Amino acid sequence: MKAKSVLTGLKIAVVGAGNMGHALVRGLVEKSVYAQSISVYDPDKKKLDALRKVCPIKIAKSNRVCVSLADVVILAVKPQILQEVITDIATAAGKDVLVISIAAGVPIAKIEQYFKKPLSLVRVMPNMPALVGSGMSAFSLGKHATQKHCKITEAILDSFGESAQVPERALDLVTAVSGSGPAYFFLFAEKMIEAAYELGMKAELAKKLVYQTALGSAKVMMQTQEDPEDLVAKVASKGGTTEAALGVFQKKGLGRLVHEAVKAAQKRSIELRK
Ligand SMILES: NC(=O)c1ccc[n+]([C@@H]2O[C@H](COP(=O)([O-])OP(=O)(O)OC[C@H]3O[C@@H](n4cnc5c(N)ncnc54)[C@H](OP(=O)(O)O)[C@@H]3O)[C@@H](O)[C@H]2O)c1
C-alpha cells in the first residue's frame, strides 16, 4: 500500500524509456505510485521489456496512446527529437495535462511553441545518479504551472533523489554543476586510481579504496552538512600526509581549474540552448 500523496490517483505517461526514463519509472514505482498508474512508450521494445521485468507498468502502443489519458506527461527523449515527439502528441494530450520535460537545454518557451497551445509546463535538469535513486534535479515552472504542479513535480523528482526549484535562467549553471557534475567526480576517481596504480598498487585494490572513499566522503558531507573546507581541515593535520597532497593541489591551481571547467560547461549549455 503506497502512502497517500499528491501523486495518488494521477495517471502518469512517460515518453522514452532510456536511461532517465527507466530510472524515473523505477523510482516512482519503488517510492510513490502504483505501477499500473504509469504508462510508457519507447520505440525500442527491448527497453520496454527490461522495464516491465522490474515493474508491471502499462506499455502503450504509441506515444499518442501513452499520453491520451494522462494527468502528467514526462518527456524523457533526447532534445534532438523533442519537437517531433511533441508535434505527434500535442493533439492527443488533454488540455489540463502537466507536461514535465527533462530534455537538456530546450527552453520552456520553445516547448510551448512546439505544443502550439498554452499548457502547464515544467522543465527539469536531472542528473545521472537518478539511476540509483540519488539524483539531483533542478526544475523551473512555466508561466501556466501552478503551486499544485510544483508539488506534483517535487513528488516525482523526490522519488529518485532530491530536487530544487530555480528560475529558468539558472538552469545553464545548474547543468554545469549538478547535470555534468557526476562526470567531474568520476574523473577525479579515475585519476586517483591511475595514480595509485602508477605508484605500485593493484588496479582492483585501488578501485576498491577509491570507490569506498568516495562513498564515505559523500556520506560525511550529507550527514554532517558541514562546509567542505571544515571537513578538509578535519582530515589534514599540520605537517601530515594530507597537507602534503593539498599543497600540490593548491600550488597547481585546482580551484582555478575547477572554476574554468564549470564555466566552460555553463558556456556550452548557453550555446546549445541557442
Ligand atoms: N543521461 C543523463 O545523465 C541526463 C542528464 C540530464 C538530462 N538528461 C536528458 O534526459 C533525456 C533522456 O536522456 P537519456 O540519457 O535517458 O537518453 P536515452 O537513454 O537515449 O533515452 C531516450 C529514449 O527515447 C527513445 N526514443 C527515441 N525516439 C522516441 C520516440 N519517438 N518516442 C519515444 N521514445 C523515443 C530512445 O530509443 P532509441 O534508443 O531506440 O532511439 C531511448 O530509449 C534527454 O533529453 C537528456 O537531455 C539526461
Short mmCIF file of C-alpha atoms and ligand atoms in Angstrom, two decimals:
data_model
loop_
_atom_site.label_atom_id
_atom_site.label_comp_id
_atom_site.label_asym_id
_atom_site.label_seq_id
_atom_site.Cartn_x
_atom_site.Cartn_y
_atom_site.Cartn_z
CA MET A 1 0.00 0.00 0.00
CA LYS A 2 1.55 3.34 -1.06
CA ALA A 3 1.30 6.31 1.31
CA LYS A 4 -1.23 8.92 0.12
CA SER A 5 0.50 11.81 -1.65
CA VAL A 6 -0.14 14.48 -4.30
CA LEU A 7 0.56 11.75 -6.84
CA THR A 8 -2.21 9.45 -5.58
CA GLY A 9 -4.74 8.78 -8.32
CA LEU A 10 -2.74 10.56 -11.05
CA LYS A 11 -2.09 8.82 -14.34
CA ILE A 12 1.49 9.36 -15.46
CA ALA A 13 2.77 8.90 -19.01
CA VAL A 14 6.48 8.51 -19.65
CA VAL A 15 7.65 9.11 -23.21
CA GLY A 16 11.05 7.46 -23.70
CA ALA A 17 12.35 4.51 -21.64
CA GLY A 18 16.08 5.13 -21.99
CA ASN A 19 18.46 5.74 -19.08
CA MET A 20 16.50 8.54 -17.48
CA GLY A 21 13.01 7.29 -18.36
CA HIS A 22 13.87 3.90 -16.87
CA ALA A 23 15.34 5.42 -13.69
CA LEU A 24 12.40 7.71 -13.25
CA VAL A 25 9.79 4.97 -13.64
CA ARG A 26 11.62 2.66 -11.23
CA GLY A 27 11.91 5.44 -8.64
CA LEU A 28 8.24 6.28 -8.95
CA VAL A 29 7.14 2.68 -8.59
CA GLU A 30 9.50 1.95 -5.70
CA LYS A 31 8.55 5.05 -3.75
CA SER A 32 5.41 6.84 -4.82
CA VAL A 33 2.85 5.37 -7.23
CA TYR A 34 1.32 2.09 -8.29
CA ALA A 35 2.94 0.68 -11.41
CA GLN A 36 -0.47 0.44 -13.09
CA SER A 37 -0.83 4.26 -12.95
CA ILE A 38 2.17 4.58 -15.26
CA SER A 39 2.05 4.20 -19.00
CA VAL A 40 5.28 4.13 -21.01
CA TYR A 41 6.16 4.23 -24.69
CA ASP A 42 9.50 3.78 -26.43
CA PRO A 43 10.06 2.54 -29.98
CA ASP A 44 12.71 0.17 -28.61
CA LYS A 45 10.77 -2.89 -27.42
CA LYS A 46 13.82 -4.26 -25.60
CA LYS A 47 13.88 -1.23 -23.30
CA LEU A 48 10.18 -1.61 -22.56
CA ASP A 49 10.63 -5.32 -21.82
CA ALA A 50 13.53 -4.56 -19.47
CA LEU A 51 11.36 -2.08 -17.60
CA ARG A 52 8.38 -4.45 -17.48
CA LYS A 53 10.64 -7.07 -15.91
CA VAL A 54 11.26 -4.88 -12.88
CA CYS A 55 7.85 -3.16 -12.57
CA PRO A 56 4.45 -4.05 -14.05
CA ILE A 57 3.78 -0.70 -15.73
CA LYS A 58 1.44 -0.36 -18.71
CA ILE A 59 3.13 -0.42 -22.11
CA ALA A 60 1.44 1.86 -24.64
CA LYS A 61 1.24 1.11 -28.36
CA SER A 62 2.29 4.61 -29.35
CA ASN A 63 3.18 7.97 -27.85
CA ARG A 64 -0.32 9.27 -28.62
CA VAL A 65 -1.97 6.38 -26.77
CA CYS A 66 0.54 6.77 -23.96
CA VAL A 67 -0.34 10.42 -23.27
CA SER A 68 -4.05 10.36 -24.15
CA LEU A 69 -5.38 9.59 -20.65
CA ALA A 70 -2.50 11.04 -18.64
CA ASP A 71 -2.66 13.76 -15.98
CA VAL A 72 1.11 14.14 -16.14
CA VAL A 73 3.31 13.58 -19.20
CA ILE A 74 7.05 13.19 -18.67
CA LEU A 75 9.12 13.78 -21.80
CA ALA A 76 12.30 11.71 -21.44
CA VAL A 77 13.54 11.71 -25.05
CA LYS A 78 16.70 13.26 -26.48
CA PRO A 79 16.49 17.01 -27.17
CA GLN A 80 17.04 16.45 -30.92
CA ILE A 81 13.73 14.61 -31.30
CA LEU A 82 11.69 16.57 -28.78
CA GLN A 83 9.96 18.74 -31.40
CA GLU A 84 8.99 15.71 -33.49
CA VAL A 85 7.62 13.87 -30.45
CA ILE A 86 5.64 16.91 -29.26
CA THR A 87 4.19 17.51 -32.73
CA ASP A 88 2.98 13.91 -32.64
CA ILE A 89 1.41 14.02 -29.16
CA ALA A 90 0.18 17.64 -28.96
CA THR A 91 -3.41 16.95 -30.01
CA ALA A 92 -3.64 13.70 -28.01
CA ALA A 93 -2.69 15.30 -24.68
CA GLY A 94 -5.56 16.61 -22.54
CA LYS A 95 -5.92 20.36 -22.03
CA ASP A 96 -5.28 20.15 -18.24
CA VAL A 97 -2.23 17.95 -18.54
CA LEU A 98 1.00 18.81 -16.73
CA VAL A 99 4.00 18.35 -19.05
CA ILE A 100 7.41 17.78 -17.49
CA SER A 101 10.37 17.91 -19.89
CA ILE A 102 13.78 16.61 -18.85
CA ALA A 103 15.35 17.35 -22.25
CA ALA A 104 18.63 19.16 -21.63
CA GLY A 105 18.87 22.68 -22.98
CA VAL A 106 15.39 23.06 -24.51
CA PRO A 107 13.81 26.21 -23.05
CA ILE A 108 10.21 26.36 -21.79
CA ALA A 109 9.28 28.93 -24.47
CA LYS A 110 10.39 26.52 -27.23
CA ILE A 111 8.43 23.61 -25.75
CA GLU A 112 5.34 25.84 -25.58
CA GLN A 113 5.84 26.74 -29.24
CA TYR A 114 6.11 23.07 -30.19
CA PHE A 115 2.77 22.32 -28.47
CA LYS A 116 1.17 25.32 -30.24
CA LYS A 117 -1.13 25.86 -27.24
CA PRO A 118 -0.82 27.22 -23.71
CA LEU A 119 -0.16 24.44 -21.21
CA SER A 120 1.20 23.74 -17.75
CA LEU A 121 4.86 23.06 -18.24
CA VAL A 122 7.86 22.29 -16.06
CA ARG A 123 11.45 22.00 -17.25
CA VAL A 124 13.79 19.77 -15.29
CA MET A 125 17.54 19.24 -15.29
CA PRO A 126 18.08 15.86 -13.60
CA ASN A 127 21.40 14.07 -13.27
CA MET A 128 22.75 10.60 -13.82
CA PRO A 129 22.74 9.32 -10.19
CA ALA A 130 18.94 9.23 -10.60
CA LEU A 131 19.77 5.74 -11.89
CA VAL A 132 20.48 4.67 -8.30
CA GLY A 133 17.83 6.80 -6.61
CA SER A 134 20.32 9.52 -5.64
CA GLY A 135 19.69 12.09 -8.34
CA MET A 136 19.79 15.86 -8.01
CA SER A 137 17.16 17.59 -10.14
CA ALA A 138 16.56 21.31 -10.52
CA PHE A 139 13.32 22.49 -12.08
CA SER A 140 11.66 25.66 -13.38
CA LEU A 141 7.95 26.30 -13.75
CA GLY A 142 6.42 27.60 -16.96
CA LYS A 143 4.04 30.55 -16.75
CA HIS A 144 0.89 28.39 -16.65
CA ALA A 145 2.18 25.98 -14.00
CA THR A 146 0.61 26.39 -10.54
CA GLN A 147 1.73 25.60 -6.98
CA LYS A 148 -0.11 22.27 -7.30
CA HIS A 149 2.02 21.47 -10.36
CA CYS A 150 5.10 22.46 -8.37
CA LYS A 151 4.15 19.98 -5.60
CA ILE A 152 3.48 17.20 -8.15
CA THR A 153 6.85 17.85 -9.80
CA GLU A 154 8.66 17.76 -6.45
CA ALA A 155 6.96 14.49 -5.51
CA ILE A 156 8.00 12.94 -8.83
CA LEU A 157 11.61 14.17 -8.66
CA ASP A 158 11.99 13.23 -5.00
CA SER A 159 11.17 9.63 -5.97
CA PHE A 160 14.66 9.33 -7.39
CA GLY A 161 16.67 11.82 -5.36
CA GLU A 162 16.48 15.45 -4.28
CA SER A 163 15.04 18.48 -6.05
CA ALA A 164 15.30 22.26 -6.01
CA GLN A 165 13.21 24.91 -7.76
CA VAL A 166 15.22 27.54 -9.65
CA PRO A 167 14.45 30.32 -12.14
CA GLU A 168 14.90 29.10 -15.69
CA ARG A 169 17.86 31.43 -16.29
CA ALA A 170 19.78 29.45 -13.62
CA LEU A 171 19.47 26.15 -15.48
CA ASP A 172 22.65 26.63 -17.55
CA LEU A 173 24.69 26.89 -14.38
CA VAL A 174 22.73 24.03 -12.79
CA THR A 175 23.64 21.95 -15.86
CA ALA A 176 27.30 22.82 -15.35
CA VAL A 177 27.22 21.96 -11.64
CA SER A 178 24.86 19.03 -10.96
CA GLY A 179 24.00 17.99 -14.54
CA SER A 180 27.61 17.44 -15.64
CA GLY A 181 28.93 17.24 -12.06
CA PRO A 182 28.86 13.44 -11.69
CA ALA A 183 31.42 13.23 -14.51
CA TYR A 184 33.79 15.54 -12.61
CA PHE A 185 33.70 13.25 -9.56
CA PHE A 186 34.13 10.16 -11.78
CA LEU A 187 37.14 11.78 -13.47
CA PHE A 188 38.71 12.55 -10.11
CA ALA A 189 38.16 8.92 -9.08
CA GLU A 190 39.75 7.73 -12.33
CA LYS A 191 42.81 9.89 -11.78
CA MET A 192 43.20 8.68 -8.17
CA ILE A 193 43.01 5.06 -9.33
CA GLU A 194 45.56 5.77 -12.08
CA ALA A 195 47.93 7.45 -9.62
CA ALA A 196 47.68 4.55 -7.14
CA TYR A 197 48.32 2.07 -9.96
CA GLU A 198 51.32 4.01 -11.27
CA LEU A 199 52.73 4.10 -7.74
CA GLY A 200 52.53 0.32 -7.49
CA MET A 201 49.07 -0.66 -6.26
CA LYS A 202 46.99 -3.36 -7.96
CA ALA A 203 44.19 -1.74 -10.02
CA GLU A 204 41.48 -3.79 -8.34
CA LEU A 205 42.53 -2.71 -4.86
CA ALA A 206 42.94 0.92 -5.99
CA LYS A 207 39.38 0.88 -7.34
CA LYS A 208 38.02 -0.56 -4.09
CA LEU A 209 39.85 2.05 -1.99
CA VAL A 210 38.76 4.95 -4.19
CA TYR A 211 35.10 3.91 -4.55
CA GLN A 212 34.64 3.32 -0.83
CA THR A 213 36.45 6.58 -0.04
CA ALA A 214 34.11 8.45 -2.42
CA LEU A 215 31.05 6.87 -0.80
CA GLY A 216 32.27 7.55 2.73
CA SER A 217 33.17 11.16 1.91
CA ALA A 218 29.77 11.79 0.28
CA LYS A 219 28.02 10.33 3.34
CA VAL A 220 30.04 12.53 5.71
CA MET A 221 29.10 15.64 3.69
CA MET A 222 25.43 14.68 3.62
CA GLN A 223 25.17 13.63 7.27
CA THR A 224 27.15 16.48 8.83
CA GLN A 225 26.21 19.23 6.34
CA GLU A 226 29.49 20.87 7.35
CA ASP A 227 31.30 23.10 4.86
CA PRO A 228 33.81 21.16 2.73
CA GLU A 229 36.57 23.50 3.93
CA ASP A 230 35.95 22.41 7.56
CA LEU A 231 35.85 18.75 6.56
CA VAL A 232 39.16 19.13 4.73
CA ALA A 233 40.63 20.58 7.93
CA LYS A 234 39.42 17.50 9.86
CA VAL A 235 41.42 15.17 7.60
CA ALA A 236 44.55 17.31 7.22
CA SER A 237 46.74 17.57 10.27
CA LYS A 238 49.62 20.01 10.43
CA GLY A 239 52.69 18.70 8.63
CA GLY A 240 50.92 15.46 7.72
CA THR A 241 50.36 13.47 4.52
CA THR A 242 47.05 15.10 3.50
CA GLU A 243 48.57 18.54 3.86
CA ALA A 244 51.37 17.49 1.52
CA ALA A 245 48.82 16.48 -1.14
CA LEU A 246 46.66 19.59 -0.59
CA GLY A 247 49.75 21.73 -1.06
CA VAL A 248 50.20 20.29 -4.55
CA PHE A 249 46.55 20.91 -5.44
CA GLN A 250 46.86 24.47 -4.25
CA LYS A 251 50.18 25.16 -5.96
CA LYS A 252 48.91 23.78 -9.28
CA GLY A 253 45.70 25.82 -9.04
CA LEU A 254 42.95 23.18 -8.62
CA GLY A 255 40.45 25.87 -7.58
CA ARG A 256 41.06 27.88 -10.74
CA LEU A 257 40.88 24.75 -12.88
CA VAL A 258 37.52 23.69 -11.43
CA HIS A 259 36.18 27.23 -11.85
CA GLU A 260 37.21 27.25 -15.51
CA ALA A 261 35.72 23.80 -16.14
CA VAL A 262 32.33 24.71 -14.63
CA LYS A 263 32.35 27.99 -16.59
CA ALA A 264 33.08 26.09 -19.83
CA ALA A 265 30.14 23.75 -19.22
CA GLN A 266 27.86 26.71 -18.49
CA LYS A 267 29.00 28.45 -21.70
CA ARG A 268 28.36 25.30 -23.73
CA SER A 269 24.89 24.96 -22.21
CA ILE A 270 24.09 28.54 -23.29
CA GLU A 271 25.42 27.85 -26.82
CA LEU A 272 23.33 24.65 -27.14
CA ARG A 273 20.20 26.48 -25.97
CA LYS A 274 20.59 28.96 -28.83
N1 LIG B 1 21.52 10.82 -19.06
C1 LIG B 1 21.76 11.89 -18.30
O1 LIG B 1 22.69 11.92 -17.49
C2 LIG B 1 20.87 13.10 -18.43
C3 LIG B 1 21.06 14.17 -17.53
C4 LIG B 1 20.23 15.28 -17.66
C5 LIG B 1 19.23 15.33 -18.63
N2 LIG B 1 19.07 14.27 -19.48
C6 LIG B 1 18.04 14.34 -20.50
O2 LIG B 1 17.18 13.24 -20.38
C7 LIG B 1 16.67 12.90 -21.68
C8 LIG B 1 16.83 11.43 -21.88
O3 LIG B 1 18.19 11.11 -21.80
P1 LIG B 1 18.68 9.60 -21.70
O4 LIG B 1 20.08 9.63 -21.24
O5 LIG B 1 17.67 8.80 -20.94
O6 LIG B 1 18.62 9.19 -23.24
P2 LIG B 1 18.35 7.74 -23.87
O7 LIG B 1 18.93 6.70 -22.95
O8 LIG B 1 18.79 7.80 -25.28
O9 LIG B 1 16.76 7.62 -23.80
C9 LIG B 1 15.89 8.18 -24.74
C10 LIG B 1 14.94 7.10 -25.17
O10 LIG B 1 13.97 7.66 -26.04
C11 LIG B 1 13.72 6.70 -27.06
N3 LIG B 1 13.03 7.28 -28.20
C12 LIG B 1 13.53 7.59 -29.44
N4 LIG B 1 12.54 8.06 -30.21
C13 LIG B 1 11.41 8.06 -29.45
C14 LIG B 1 10.08 8.43 -29.71
N5 LIG B 1 9.69 8.91 -30.88
N6 LIG B 1 9.17 8.28 -28.73
C15 LIG B 1 9.52 7.79 -27.50
N7 LIG B 1 10.79 7.43 -27.20
C16 LIG B 1 11.72 7.57 -28.16
C17 LIG B 1 15.09 6.17 -27.36
O11 LIG B 1 15.01 4.98 -28.11
P3 LIG B 1 16.24 4.67 -29.14
O12 LIG B 1 17.45 4.48 -28.28
O13 LIG B 1 15.77 3.43 -29.82
O14 LIG B 1 16.35 5.86 -30.03
C18 LIG B 1 15.62 5.96 -25.96
O15 LIG B 1 15.21 4.72 -25.43
C19 LIG B 1 17.46 13.72 -22.70
O16 LIG B 1 16.67 14.77 -23.20
C20 LIG B 1 18.62 14.27 -21.91
O17 LIG B 1 18.98 15.56 -22.36
C21 LIG B 1 19.87 13.15 -19.39
#
